[in-house]
Amino acid sequence: MPVPELELLKVVAAQWASQSIYAAVKLGVIDTLERAGGTCDGAELARRSEVREEPLNRVLRALVKLKLLEEPHPARFRLTGLGRCLRTGAPGALASWALLWGGEFQRSWCNLLPALRTGETAFDQVHGMGLFEYLQTRPERARLFDSAMTGLAGFLYAQVPQAYDFSGYGTIVDVGGGHGHLLASILRQAPKARGVLFDQPQVVGSAGDVLRQAGVAGRCEKVGGDFFSAVPGGGDLYVLSNILHDWDNTRAEHILRNCRRAMVPSGRLLLVEMMLSSEHEPDLARMTDLNMLTLTGGKERTEAEFVALLARAGFRLSSVRPLQPMTCLIEAVPT
Ligand SMILES: C[S@@+](CC[C@H](N)C(=O)[O-])C[C@H]1O[C@@H](n2cnc3c(N)ncnc32)[C@H](O)[C@@H]1O
């Protein structure tokens, strides 16, 4: 029979699991196992990771409990299908997420309580600057973040190109489009459209591969800039995927106003965001809302909050389409 206190204890101690995964990924244990054909002795893993064998074996046994590894023979470990998702370069980029959430994101979460008291964003309190400023000065962490976002796009927004008719748009601008995974999949669905991938200069500067691999680089321009100053003009559709949730209402309105100013009069806005307090609210939404509070000072929003925010920036919400597993397509038109 389940013991409620024990179930609660598992939640209270959930950090043990994410820190064990972080340690294994950071030490390269998962990649070493993959290179060894999936199975390796704990002693060899410890030697290659330059850590002590006995405590590493204990971490690896915890990963067995998490179904990431198996231990077919004593102190010999094998990657499971789930564990393989944590290898470098695997679809979904879970290794990048493990490194971010086990590292600087984790340290920010440790500051949730003081941030609640002061109203400051926890990440800013811990690191002395905002997340995107932090990434600007740390190319290796920025690469990790961009690859993590690209991985997320691969499984979270995979349905977007089929769920919305992009074929009628001439120019589609992806505002804060990262390395362009979503825009590439949209352009493949809309063979006559031209794309503009807009993001911070250092992000678009390193963004070629995804567009090339999708075969759309020839009709996609990369533009670097700051969406608080301006976004590229003349677009028929402005896509903002996971952008507004990074910012408070004032900053989000600012970005939307710049899109409104930049688009052609018949233009459209398409938000790819989670939605709170609706029948479509995904399981993770309340935690993601706190993650935004902690990392960027942003928030997830209800439909009423989107309606109000859009109205303040000169838009009317025209449709909402929920997509599995946890996102919504929100279309808006200029008023
Ligand atoms: C949460 S990520 C979303 C990336 C992508 N749209 C997606 O859904 O995977 C936020 C993006 O906004 C970009 N960004 C942040 N501040 C920006 C700014 N001031 N101007 C332009 N882009 C910015 C970041 O570089 C990052 O790529």
Coordinates of C-alpha atoms in Angstrom, one line a residue, residues 23 30 45 52-53 57 79 94 102 108 113 127 131 135 141 143 147 167-168 193 204 211 216 223 259 276 284 289 296:
A23 CA 27.0 14.2 -12.4
I30 CA 26.7 8.3 -20.7
L45 CA 33.9 4.3 -16.3
R52 CA 36.7 7.1 -7.6
E53 CA 35.1 3.8 -8.5
N57 CA 29.1 2.8 -8.9
L79 CA 22.5 2.0 -21.1
L94 CA 18.3 16.1 -22.8
G102 CA 22.1 20.7 -12.7
S108 CA 19.0 29.9 -9.3
L113 CA 12.9 32.0 -1.5
H127 CA 24.7 35.4 -11.3
L131 CA 20.0 35.0 -18.2
L135 CA 24.7 33.7 -22.1
R141 CA 27.0 27.9 -22.1
R143 CA 25.8 26.8 -27.2
S147 CA 21.2 23.2 -28.5
S167 CA 1.3 28.2 -47.3
G168 CA -0.4 31.6 -47.8
A193 CA 7.6 31.2 -48.3
V204 CA 22.0 33.7 -35.5
L211 CA 18.6 25.5 -41.8
V216 CA 15.8 25.8 -46.5
V223 CA 19.2 38.8 -39.0
C259 CA 6.1 43.2 -34.2
L276 CA -2.5 28.2 -18.0
L284 CA 4.3 20.8 -16.3
D289 CA 5.7 29.1 -14.8
T296 CA 14.1 35.2 -16.4

